[in-house]
Short mmCIF file of C-alpha atoms in Angstrom, two decimals:
data_model
loop_
_atom_site.label_atom_id
_atom_site.label_comp_id
_atom_site.label_asym_id
_atom_site.label_seq_id
_atom_site.Cartn_x
_atom_site.Cartn_y
_atom_site.Cartn_z
CA MET A 135 -0.01 0.00 0.00
CA SER A 136 1.30 3.45 -0.91
CA THR A 137 2.08 5.78 1.99
CA PHE A 138 -0.13 8.37 0.24
CA ALA A 139 -3.11 6.00 -0.08
CA GLY A 140 -6.35 7.70 0.96
CA THR A 141 -5.08 11.26 0.45
CA GLY A 142 -7.91 12.12 -1.93
CA ALA A 143 -10.58 10.74 0.41
CA LEU A 144 -9.14 12.62 3.39
CA LEU A 145 -8.93 15.82 1.33
CA ARG A 146 -12.60 15.49 0.39
CA LEU A 147 -13.49 14.84 4.03
CA ALA A 148 -11.52 17.86 5.20
CA TRP A 149 -13.17 20.04 2.57
CA ARG A 150 -16.62 18.77 3.55
CA ARG A 151 -15.99 19.64 7.19
CA ASP A 152 -14.54 23.10 6.51
CA ARG A 153 -16.11 24.11 3.21
CA TRP A 154 -18.34 26.83 4.63
CA VAL A 155 -15.68 28.34 6.88
CA VAL A 156 -13.05 28.33 4.11
CA THR A 157 -15.48 29.74 1.55
CA ALA A 158 -16.58 32.53 3.89
CA ALA A 159 -12.97 33.34 4.81
CA VAL A 160 -11.79 33.51 1.18
CA LEU A 161 -14.74 35.66 0.11
CA ALA A 162 -14.28 37.97 3.11
CA MET A 163 -10.65 38.59 2.21
CA ALA A 164 -11.54 39.30 -1.41
CA ALA A 165 -14.30 41.68 -0.33
CA MET A 166 -11.91 43.47 2.00
CA ALA A 167 -9.33 43.91 -0.77
CA TYR A 168 -11.97 45.35 -3.11
CA ALA A 169 -13.52 47.63 -0.49
CA ALA A 170 -10.15 49.08 0.57
CA MET A 171 -9.14 49.87 -3.00
CA ALA A 172 -12.57 51.21 -4.02
CA ALA A 173 -12.76 53.49 -0.98
CA THR A 174 -9.25 54.84 -1.57
CA LEU A 175 -9.86 55.52 -5.27
CA ASP A 176 -13.08 57.31 -4.36
CA LEU A 177 -11.09 59.42 -1.90
CA TYR A 178 -8.19 60.04 -4.31
CA PRO A 179 -9.43 59.99 -7.93
CA SER A 180 -5.91 60.78 -9.20
CA ASP A 181 -2.35 59.98 -8.19
CA ALA A 182 -1.57 63.67 -7.82
CA GLU A 183 -4.26 64.03 -5.13
CA ALA A 184 -2.89 60.97 -3.28
CA ALA A 185 0.75 62.07 -3.43
CA ALA A 186 0.74 64.48 -0.46
CA GLY A 187 -0.76 62.03 2.02
CA ALA A 188 1.29 59.19 0.55
CA ARG A 189 4.55 61.03 1.19
CA VAL A 190 3.65 61.50 4.86
CA MET A 191 2.73 57.82 5.20
CA ALA A 192 5.98 56.78 3.56
CA ALA A 193 7.97 58.93 6.00
CA THR A 194 6.13 57.76 9.15
CA PRO A 195 7.94 54.91 10.95
CA SER A 196 4.81 53.78 12.81
CA VAL A 197 2.95 53.23 9.55
CA ALA A 198 5.87 51.18 8.23
CA ALA A 199 5.94 49.12 11.44
CA LEU A 200 2.23 48.28 11.16
CA TYR A 201 1.78 47.82 7.45
CA GLY A 202 5.19 47.92 5.80
CA PRO A 203 6.56 50.47 3.34
CA LEU A 204 4.25 52.20 0.90
CA PRO A 205 4.56 50.44 -2.50
CA SER A 206 4.30 53.69 -4.47
CA LEU A 207 3.17 57.30 -4.17
CA THR A 208 -0.02 56.55 -6.09
CA ALA A 209 -3.68 56.14 -5.22
CA ALA A 210 -3.46 52.39 -5.90
CA GLY A 211 -0.37 52.16 -3.67
CA VAL A 212 -2.25 53.82 -0.80
CA GLY A 213 -5.30 51.65 -1.43
CA VAL A 214 -3.35 48.40 -1.18
CA LEU A 215 -1.13 49.34 1.78
CA LYS A 216 -3.27 47.85 4.53
CA THR A 217 -4.31 44.88 2.43
CA ILE A 218 -0.68 43.80 1.91
CA MET A 219 -0.01 43.04 5.58
CA MET A 220 -3.59 42.21 6.56
CA GLY A 221 -3.87 39.82 3.61
CA SER A 222 -0.52 38.22 4.44
CA LEU A 223 -1.51 37.65 8.07
CA PHE A 224 -4.95 36.45 7.02
CA ALA A 225 -3.50 33.84 4.66
CA ALA A 226 -0.96 32.77 7.30
CA PHE A 227 -3.66 32.27 9.94
CA LEU A 228 -5.91 30.41 7.48
CA ALA A 229 -3.11 28.02 6.48
CA PHE A 230 -2.11 27.52 10.12
CA ALA A 231 -5.67 26.72 11.21
CA LEU A 232 -6.32 24.22 8.42
CA VAL A 233 -3.05 22.31 8.75
CA ARG A 234 -3.22 22.07 12.53
CA ARG A 235 -6.90 21.11 12.57
CA HIS A 236 -6.54 18.21 10.15
CA THR A 237 -3.28 16.82 11.56
CA ARG A 238 -2.36 17.35 15.19
CA THR A 239 -5.92 18.08 16.41
CA GLU A 240 -7.23 14.95 14.72
CA GLU A 241 -4.37 12.96 16.18
CA GLU A 242 -4.82 14.33 19.68
CA GLU A 243 -8.54 13.54 19.70
CA GLY A 244 -8.06 9.99 18.45
CA ARG A 245 -9.89 10.29 15.14
CA LEU A 246 -6.74 9.92 13.07
CA GLU A 247 -6.02 6.57 14.68
CA LEU A 248 -9.53 5.42 13.77
CA VAL A 249 -9.15 6.61 10.18
CA GLY A 250 -5.72 4.99 9.99
CA GLY A 251 -7.38 1.62 10.57
CA GLY A 252 -8.63 1.77 6.98
CA VAL A 253 -6.77 2.02 3.70
CA VAL A 254 -4.89 5.17 4.65
CA GLY A 255 -1.15 5.62 4.23
CA ARG A 256 1.15 7.18 6.83
CA ARG A 257 1.65 10.35 4.80
CA ALA A 258 -1.98 10.77 3.69
CA PRO A 259 -3.32 12.91 6.60
CA LEU A 260 -0.48 15.45 6.34
CA ALA A 261 -0.70 15.49 2.54
CA ALA A 262 -4.47 16.11 2.66
CA ALA A 263 -4.16 18.90 5.24
CA VAL A 264 -1.35 20.62 3.33
CA SER A 265 -3.29 20.28 0.06
CA LEU A 266 -6.38 21.90 1.55
CA ALA A 267 -4.32 24.74 3.01
CA VAL A 268 -2.44 25.37 -0.24
CA LEU A 269 -5.63 25.32 -2.31
CA SER A 270 -7.33 27.72 0.15
CA VAL A 271 -4.35 30.10 0.06
CA LEU A 272 -4.25 30.02 -3.76
CA ALA A 273 -8.00 30.70 -3.90
CA THR A 274 -7.60 33.62 -1.50
CA GLY A 275 -4.80 35.15 -3.58
CA ALA A 276 -6.60 34.61 -6.89
CA LEU A 277 -9.96 36.02 -5.74
CA SER A 278 -8.31 38.98 -4.01
CA ALA A 279 -6.50 39.80 -7.27
CA LEU A 280 -9.68 39.42 -9.32
CA ALA A 281 -11.59 41.57 -6.84
CA LEU A 282 -9.38 44.57 -7.66
CA LEU A 283 -9.99 44.45 -11.41
CA PRO A 284 -13.45 46.12 -11.34
CA THR A 285 -11.81 49.18 -9.72
CA GLY A 286 -9.81 49.80 -12.90
CA VAL A 287 -6.34 49.47 -11.36
CA ASP A 288 -3.33 47.96 -13.09
CA PRO A 289 -3.90 44.19 -13.61
CA VAL A 290 -0.23 43.43 -12.94
CA GLY A 291 -0.48 45.15 -9.56
CA SER A 292 -3.62 43.12 -8.83
CA VAL A 293 -1.75 39.90 -9.60
CA ALA A 294 1.10 41.09 -7.38
CA LEU A 295 -1.33 41.46 -4.46
CA GLY A 296 -2.42 37.87 -5.04
CA VAL A 297 1.22 36.78 -5.04
CA THR A 298 1.76 38.66 -1.77
CA ILE A 299 -1.00 36.69 -0.10
CA VAL A 300 0.18 33.39 -1.58
CA VAL A 301 3.79 33.91 -0.41
CA ALA A 302 2.76 34.32 3.23
CA GLY A 303 0.20 31.51 3.12
CA LEU A 304 2.52 28.96 1.52
CA VAL A 305 5.39 29.49 3.94
CA MET A 306 3.05 29.35 6.94
CA THR A 307 1.69 26.07 5.62
CA GLY A 308 5.20 24.62 5.75
CA ILE A 309 5.93 26.10 9.18
CA THR A 310 2.75 24.59 10.65
CA ALA A 311 3.42 21.21 8.98
CA VAL A 312 6.73 21.09 10.88
CA ALA A 313 5.26 22.41 14.14
CA VAL A 314 2.60 19.67 14.34
CA GLN A 315 5.38 17.05 14.25
CA LEU A 316 7.19 18.51 17.23
CA THR A 317 4.58 18.54 19.99
CA THR A 318 1.97 16.10 21.25
CA THR A 319 -0.84 18.67 21.57
CA ALA A 320 -2.59 21.06 19.23
CA ARG A 321 -1.98 23.87 21.71
CA GLY A 322 1.75 23.18 21.70
CA ALA A 323 1.87 23.08 17.90
CA GLY A 324 -0.10 26.33 17.78
CA GLY A 325 2.33 27.94 20.21
CA VAL A 326 5.32 26.98 18.06
CA ALA A 327 3.79 28.06 14.75
CA LEU A 328 2.35 31.33 16.05
CA ALA A 329 5.62 32.16 17.82
CA VAL A 330 7.38 31.87 14.46
CA LEU A 331 4.71 34.07 12.86
CA GLY A 332 5.06 36.66 15.63
CA LEU A 333 8.84 36.65 15.29
CA ALA A 334 8.50 37.12 11.53
CA PHE A 335 6.27 40.15 12.11
CA VAL A 336 8.65 41.68 14.68
CA VAL A 337 11.68 41.15 12.41
CA ARG A 338 9.83 42.70 9.49
CA ALA A 339 8.64 45.68 11.53
CA GLY A 340 12.12 46.29 12.91
CA ALA A 341 13.69 46.10 9.47
CA ASP A 342 11.12 48.44 7.94
CA THR A 343 11.71 51.09 10.59
CA SER A 344 15.51 50.83 10.58
CA GLU A 345 17.65 52.98 8.31
CA SER A 346 20.66 50.67 8.44
CA GLY A 347 19.10 47.19 8.74
CA GLN A 348 16.49 47.15 5.99
CA ASP A 349 18.04 44.07 4.39
CA LEU A 350 17.01 42.18 7.52
CA VAL A 351 13.49 42.18 6.09
CA TYR A 352 14.48 39.18 3.97
CA ALA A 353 14.93 37.17 7.19
CA SER A 354 11.12 37.25 7.57
CA PHE A 355 8.69 35.53 5.20
CA LEU A 356 6.27 38.41 5.88
CA GLY A 357 9.08 40.65 4.58
CA TRP A 358 9.18 38.58 1.37
CA ALA A 359 5.44 39.11 1.02
CA GLU A 360 5.66 42.88 1.38
CA ARG A 361 8.65 43.03 -0.96
CA VAL A 362 6.41 41.85 -3.80
CA SER A 363 5.32 45.51 -3.68
CA PRO A 364 1.94 45.48 -5.50
CA PHE A 365 1.39 48.59 -7.64
CA GLY A 366 5.03 49.45 -7.06
CA ASP A 367 7.86 47.26 -8.30
CA ASN A 368 5.51 44.26 -8.75
CA ARG A 369 8.16 41.66 -7.93
CA LEU A 370 6.18 38.60 -8.92
CA TRP A 371 9.33 36.49 -8.75
CA MET A 372 9.25 36.68 -4.92
CA VAL A 373 6.98 33.65 -5.06
CA LEU A 374 10.01 31.53 -6.06
CA PRO A 375 11.90 31.70 -2.70
CA ALA A 376 8.57 31.10 -0.97
CA LEU A 377 8.02 27.95 -3.04
CA ALA A 378 11.55 26.75 -2.30
CA VAL A 379 11.29 27.32 1.45
CA THR A 380 7.81 25.77 1.58
CA ALA A 381 9.08 22.68 -0.25
CA ALA A 382 12.04 22.40 2.14
CA LEU A 383 9.75 22.72 5.18
CA LEU A 384 7.38 20.08 3.85
CA VAL A 385 10.30 17.69 3.26
CA ALA A 386 11.44 18.35 6.82
CA ALA A 387 7.90 17.72 8.10
CA ASP A 388 7.79 14.42 6.22
CA VAL A 389 11.14 13.31 7.66
CA LEU A 390 9.95 14.17 11.18
CA LEU A 391 6.65 12.37 10.56
CA GLN A 392 8.51 9.16 9.75
CA ARG A 393 10.52 9.39 12.97
CA ARG A 394 7.69 9.58 15.46
CA ASP A 395 4.83 7.39 16.59
CA LEU A 396 1.19 8.19 15.99
CA GLY A 397 -0.01 10.47 18.75
CA ALA A 398 3.51 11.40 19.82
CA GLY A 399 5.75 14.34 19.03
CA LEU A 400 9.48 14.76 18.55
CA TRP A 401 9.56 16.74 21.78
CA ALA A 402 8.72 14.55 24.74
CA SER A 403 5.88 15.75 26.92
CA ARG A 404 6.83 16.66 30.45
CA PRO A 405 4.96 14.73 33.13
CA GLY A 406 2.74 16.89 35.27
CA PRO A 407 2.87 17.03 39.06
CA ALA A 408 1.60 14.02 40.98
CA ARG A 409 -1.15 16.10 42.57
CA ALA A 410 -2.97 19.08 41.12
CA GLY A 411 -2.97 22.39 42.93
CA ALA A 412 -6.00 23.45 44.93
CA ARG A 413 -6.90 26.07 42.34
CA LEU A 414 -7.54 23.34 39.76
CA GLY A 415 -10.30 21.93 41.95
CA SER A 416 -12.88 24.33 40.51
CA PRO A 417 -14.11 24.87 36.94
CA PHE A 418 -12.84 28.45 37.00
CA GLY A 419 -9.38 27.40 38.16
CA LEU A 420 -9.13 24.86 35.36
CA ALA A 421 -10.40 27.37 32.79
CA TRP A 422 -7.87 29.96 33.95
CA ARG A 423 -5.08 27.41 33.67
CA LEU A 424 -6.13 26.71 30.08
CA HIS A 425 -6.44 30.36 29.01
CA ARG A 426 -3.76 32.23 30.94
CA GLY A 427 -0.97 31.68 28.41
CA ALA A 428 -3.07 32.99 25.52
CA LEU A 429 -4.17 36.01 27.54
CA LEU A 430 -0.54 36.84 28.35
CA GLY A 431 0.38 36.73 24.67
CA TRP A 432 -2.55 38.93 23.70
CA THR A 433 -1.66 41.38 26.48
CA ILE A 434 1.88 41.80 25.20
CA ALA A 435 0.61 42.19 21.63
CA TYR A 436 -1.92 44.87 22.61
CA ALA A 437 0.59 46.78 24.69
CA VAL A 438 2.90 46.97 21.66
CA LEU A 439 0.11 47.62 19.16
CA GLY A 440 -1.41 50.35 21.30
CA SER A 441 1.95 52.07 21.60
CA VAL A 442 2.43 52.00 17.84
CA VAL A 443 -1.05 53.42 17.23
CA GLY A 444 -0.53 56.12 19.85
CA SER A 445 2.82 57.13 18.37
CA LEU A 446 1.06 58.01 15.09
CA ALA A 447 -0.64 60.98 16.80
CA GLY A 448 2.13 63.36 15.79
CA SER A 449 1.68 62.56 12.09
CA VAL A 450 -2.12 62.51 11.86
CA SER A 451 -2.50 66.15 10.84
CA ASP A 452 -0.13 65.59 7.90
CA ILE A 453 -1.62 62.26 6.84
CA ALA A 454 -5.14 63.68 6.94
CA SER A 455 -4.21 67.00 5.36
CA SER A 456 -6.68 66.52 2.51
CA PRO A 457 -10.43 67.09 3.13
CA GLY A 458 -11.14 63.67 1.63
CA MET A 459 -8.96 61.82 4.13
CA GLU A 460 -10.47 63.73 7.02
CA GLN A 461 -13.97 62.94 5.74
CA MET A 462 -13.08 59.24 5.53
CA LEU A 463 -11.82 59.16 9.13
CA ARG A 464 -14.94 60.90 10.32
CA LYS A 465 -17.21 58.43 8.52
CA MET A 466 -15.40 55.47 10.10
CA SER A 467 -15.22 56.89 13.62
CA GLY A 468 -18.60 58.57 14.09
CA GLY A 469 -17.70 62.03 12.83
CA GLN A 470 -17.20 64.23 15.93
CA GLY A 471 -14.23 66.05 17.45
CA THR A 472 -10.94 66.97 15.86
CA VAL A 473 -9.26 65.02 13.09
CA LEU A 474 -7.01 63.49 15.76
CA ASP A 475 -10.11 62.32 17.65
CA ALA A 476 -11.50 60.87 14.42
CA PHE A 477 -8.23 59.01 13.82
CA PHE A 478 -8.17 57.45 17.28
CA GLY A 479 -11.86 56.63 17.08
CA THR A 480 -11.17 54.67 13.89
CA GLU A 481 -8.10 52.87 15.22
CA LEU A 482 -9.71 51.99 18.55
CA ARG A 483 -12.54 50.32 16.66
CA PHE A 484 -9.99 48.24 14.79
CA LEU A 485 -8.43 47.27 18.12
CA ALA A 486 -11.90 46.37 19.41
CA VAL A 487 -12.40 43.97 16.49
CA GLY A 488 -9.14 42.27 17.47
CA VAL A 489 -10.33 42.00 21.07
CA ALA A 490 -13.57 40.46 19.76
CA ALA A 491 -11.39 37.86 18.01
CA TYR A 492 -9.79 37.09 21.38
CA GLY A 493 -13.22 36.74 22.99
CA ILE A 494 -14.43 34.40 20.24
CA THR A 495 -11.28 32.28 20.46
CA THR A 496 -11.71 31.95 24.23
CA ALA A 497 -15.42 31.12 23.99
CA LEU A 498 -14.73 28.58 21.25
CA ARG A 499 -12.73 26.60 23.82
CA LEU A 500 -16.13 25.44 25.08
CA HIS A 501 -16.73 23.71 21.77
CA SER A 502 -13.27 22.15 21.57
CA GLU A 503 -13.41 20.88 25.14
CA GLU A 504 -16.80 19.29 24.54
CA ASP A 505 -15.80 17.88 21.17
CA ALA A 506 -12.66 16.28 22.65
CA GLY A 507 -14.62 14.67 25.47
CA ARG A 508 -12.90 16.63 28.24
CA ALA A 509 -16.07 18.53 29.14
CA GLU A 510 -17.81 15.23 29.90
CA VAL A 511 -15.03 14.30 32.32
CA VAL A 512 -15.32 17.62 34.18
CA LEU A 513 -19.11 17.42 34.29
CA ALA A 514 -18.90 13.90 35.76
CA THR A 515 -17.64 15.58 38.97
CA ARG A 516 -19.56 17.98 41.20
CA ALA A 517 -19.16 20.72 38.60
CA THR A 518 -22.46 21.83 37.07
CA ARG A 519 -23.01 22.71 33.45
CA TRP A 520 -23.60 26.31 34.44
CA SER A 521 -20.37 26.64 36.43
CA TRP A 522 -18.33 25.01 33.65
CA LEU A 523 -19.80 27.27 30.97
CA ALA A 524 -19.57 30.38 33.16
CA SER A 525 -15.88 29.76 33.92
CA HIS A 526 -14.89 30.00 30.26
CA VAL A 527 -17.31 32.83 29.45
CA SER A 528 -16.13 34.90 32.42
CA ILE A 529 -12.53 34.64 31.24
CA ALA A 530 -13.58 35.59 27.70
CA VAL A 531 -15.41 38.65 29.03
CA GLY A 532 -12.84 39.64 31.65
CA GLY A 533 -9.94 39.09 29.25
CA ALA A 534 -11.63 41.23 26.60
CA LEU A 535 -12.14 44.10 29.05
CA TRP A 536 -8.51 43.76 30.18
CA LEU A 537 -7.21 43.94 26.62
CA LEU A 538 -9.27 47.04 25.87
CA LEU A 539 -7.80 48.65 28.98
CA VAL A 540 -4.27 47.68 28.02
CA GLY A 541 -4.74 48.98 24.46
CA GLY A 542 -6.22 52.27 25.70
CA LEU A 543 -3.48 52.78 28.31
CA SER A 544 -0.60 52.07 25.94
CA ALA A 545 -2.10 54.16 23.13
CA GLY A 546 -2.82 57.01 25.54
CA ALA A 547 0.67 56.94 27.01
CA ALA A 548 2.30 57.04 23.58
CA ALA A 549 -0.09 59.66 22.22
CA GLY A 550 0.26 61.88 25.29
CA ALA A 551 3.98 62.26 24.58
CA VAL A 552 3.38 63.84 21.15
CA SER A 553 -0.16 65.30 21.27
CA PRO A 554 -2.80 66.78 23.61
CA THR A 555 -4.71 63.49 23.54
CA GLY A 556 -3.64 61.07 26.26
CA VAL A 557 -4.69 58.35 28.66
CA GLY A 558 -7.66 60.31 30.00
CA GLU A 559 -9.27 60.41 26.57
CA LEU A 560 -8.26 57.08 25.06
CA VAL A 561 -8.95 54.71 27.97
CA PRO A 562 -12.67 55.67 28.18
CA ALA A 563 -12.88 55.57 24.36
CA ALA A 564 -11.39 52.06 24.30
CA LEU A 565 -13.65 50.76 27.07
CA ALA A 566 -16.68 52.28 25.31
CA THR A 567 -16.27 49.66 22.59
CA ALA A 568 -16.72 46.83 25.11
CA PRO A 569 -20.49 46.31 24.51
CA ALA A 570 -19.86 45.48 20.83
CA VAL A 571 -17.12 43.05 21.83
CA LEU A 572 -19.44 41.38 24.35
CA VAL A 573 -22.09 40.91 21.69
CA CYS A 574 -19.57 38.91 19.63
CA VAL A 575 -18.74 36.76 22.65
CA GLY A 576 -22.44 36.28 23.39
CA LEU A 577 -23.22 35.22 19.83
CA THR A 578 -20.45 32.60 20.07
CA VAL A 579 -21.97 31.22 23.26
CA ALA A 580 -25.42 31.21 21.69
CA LEU A 581 -24.12 29.21 18.72
CA PHE A 582 -22.43 26.79 21.12
CA GLY A 583 -25.67 26.18 22.96
CA LEU A 584 -28.06 26.11 20.02
CA LEU A 585 -25.98 24.75 17.15
CA PRO A 586 -22.69 23.37 18.49
CA ARG A 587 -21.55 22.12 15.10
CA TRP A 588 -21.88 25.67 13.76
CA THR A 589 -20.02 27.36 16.59
CA PRO A 590 -17.02 28.27 14.36
CA ALA A 591 -19.47 30.33 12.27
CA ALA A 592 -18.79 33.04 14.85
CA TRP A 593 -15.73 33.89 12.76
CA ALA A 594 -17.92 34.54 9.74
CA LEU A 595 -20.05 36.92 11.81
CA LEU A 596 -16.96 38.81 12.97
CA ALA A 597 -15.69 39.07 9.39
CA ALA A 598 -19.07 40.50 8.32
CA PHE A 599 -18.99 43.00 11.20
CA LEU A 600 -15.44 44.02 10.21
CA LEU A 601 -16.39 44.59 6.58
CA LEU A 602 -19.48 46.60 7.55
CA GLY A 603 -17.60 48.63 10.15
CA GLU A 604 -14.48 49.35 8.13
CA PHE A 605 -15.91 49.92 4.68
CA GLY A 606 -19.70 50.17 4.99
CA ALA A 607 -19.79 53.93 5.53
CA LEU A 608 -17.15 54.52 2.86
CA LEU A 609 -19.15 52.53 0.32
CA GLU A 610 -22.31 54.39 1.40
CA LEU A 611 -24.26 51.26 2.30
CA PRO A 612 -27.80 51.85 3.62
CA ASP A 613 -28.25 52.54 7.32
CA TRP A 614 -30.02 49.25 7.97
CA ALA A 615 -27.00 47.35 6.62
CA LEU A 616 -24.53 49.34 8.72
CA GLY A 617 -26.74 48.81 11.77
CA LEU A 618 -26.24 45.04 11.53
CA SER A 619 -22.75 45.54 12.97
CA PRO A 620 -22.61 46.12 16.75
CA PHE A 621 -19.60 48.37 16.16
CA ASP A 622 -21.92 50.87 14.44
CA HIS A 623 -23.69 51.77 17.70
CA LEU A 624 -20.81 52.98 19.86
CA GLY A 625 -21.06 56.73 19.63
CA SER A 626 -18.08 58.94 18.79
CA LEU A 627 -15.32 58.74 21.37
CA PRO A 628 -12.86 60.36 21.84
CA GLY A 629 -13.93 63.92 21.15
CA GLY A 630 -17.65 63.25 20.72
CA ASP A 631 -20.56 61.90 22.67
CA VAL A 632 -21.34 58.43 23.93
CA ASN A 633 -24.44 56.75 22.46
CA PRO A 634 -26.05 55.65 25.75
CA THR A 635 -29.07 54.06 24.09
CA GLY A 636 -26.91 52.07 21.69
CA LEU A 637 -24.57 50.91 24.46
CA VAL A 638 -27.45 49.79 26.69
CA VAL A 639 -29.10 47.94 23.82
CA LEU A 640 -25.83 46.20 23.00
CA LEU A 641 -25.31 45.19 26.63
CA VAL A 642 -28.86 43.83 26.86
CA LEU A 643 -28.37 41.97 23.59
CA ALA A 644 -25.07 40.52 24.77
CA ALA A 645 -26.66 39.32 28.02
CA ALA A 646 -29.68 37.89 26.17
CA VAL A 647 -27.72 35.85 23.62
CA THR A 648 -25.31 34.63 26.32
CA ALA A 649 -28.25 33.53 28.47
CA LEU A 650 -29.81 31.84 25.45
CA GLY A 651 -26.60 29.87 24.90
CA ALA A 652 -26.44 28.89 28.57
CA ILE A 653 -30.08 27.76 28.71
CA THR A 654 -29.93 25.75 25.52
CA PHE A 655 -26.64 24.14 26.58
CA ARG A 656 -28.18 22.98 29.84
CA ARG A 657 -31.10 21.40 27.94
CA ARG A 658 -29.22 19.55 25.21
CA ASP A 659 -27.05 16.46 25.33
CA VAL A 660 -23.32 16.77 25.83
CA ALA A 661 -21.32 15.48 22.88
CA THR A 662 -19.60 12.20 23.68
#
């Protein structure tokens, strides 16, 4: 029997399980690419009008740290700036999620051993997972490139954006394929792969903001992606080193696969203590033990990200020197206060979407714990369903509020050093976005209680909210469509007024959908 026997069947199975999530993710990225370019071209109909703001962006280190260097001083270059890094990270996360899910997660939960009892070769599960990830990344790059064509931009630049996305996604596929061979748990593999991704981002950001070490950008695969430079130099050939490195990583993953047993990793697991600590005797203590590492990582990331956003305060007046740019910021932030207030209102909403992603990830642990059978073990003790559910939800809610506070504090501290806006203005503005974040967490819990198989659809809801919040006003969508996003009901802080009615309604909605999830979970069977 061939070691690749059953690859096609496993690929079809993986696609059947993830087809809706992958389809929604790919379409969301394509829609984001189109909306960003269309909004920018509407703001800057000609390259001459975009040149002034583009020069300021190109000379601002904080912009380079977040998004990379501006590809060109053109309207298309400005329109694709955010999409380059956001698309690269999106493709990397998509590839990571698919490869880990269909290899190490399946192995950890015992399903791969069951499947392996049939006509399935040793290499087939990894080959199927990698194939699905590669096909998804290619589809994301192709559709994102095609999505730009209706805007009338250069087709070569559009293809270059697709190549940018593919470069990051392919290399991350190889990195994750190696990571899942090293550890015995999906969490461990995720920690390794995401640590490499985080390091790649830090190296790229450092190189892009350094005058003497810019060549260091080639030490990061995210740097390779940005160096494709869509609508600039259009270096389509940058896909070649990505292909070579991906192939080398996949060969390494295959070698490691052959040297380990099913269910094991190359790194031996450390035995735990003979007796658990007293804090693990309660559902909350166990939940905290499971989530504390992730919360620490998110805290560090938001402290750094908030500082970068706050440091842009000194350049906002130059970046938004044109009436069009100021109008765009006001549309996205609620429209009140100074242009600096509008800028921070916009950026804090982006940070709030990221915090919502943390809340969804934490709440989704309910689904993974139940699916793996660990929830049944906990519920066989004195722990009630309510206490088990509440332990994870409370950490999702508390962690989200903590991250908003950290983001507001770090942004305020950095902004206060270069502008009149500081901690006193940005912390309340950041915390004012909490009701929208809590709605996202509540919807995840509701899906878990009502339709546990569809719990991951919470990501599709967040993607829809992001598209409506970031580009809905710019594309002049009707009010009823914009109102579907909870981030549209937050008022206009800093510099404006709170929307008390909207915040109360969001809090009531968040409580209602969370309660719905809790009630329906208590009344349905636990997956076994």
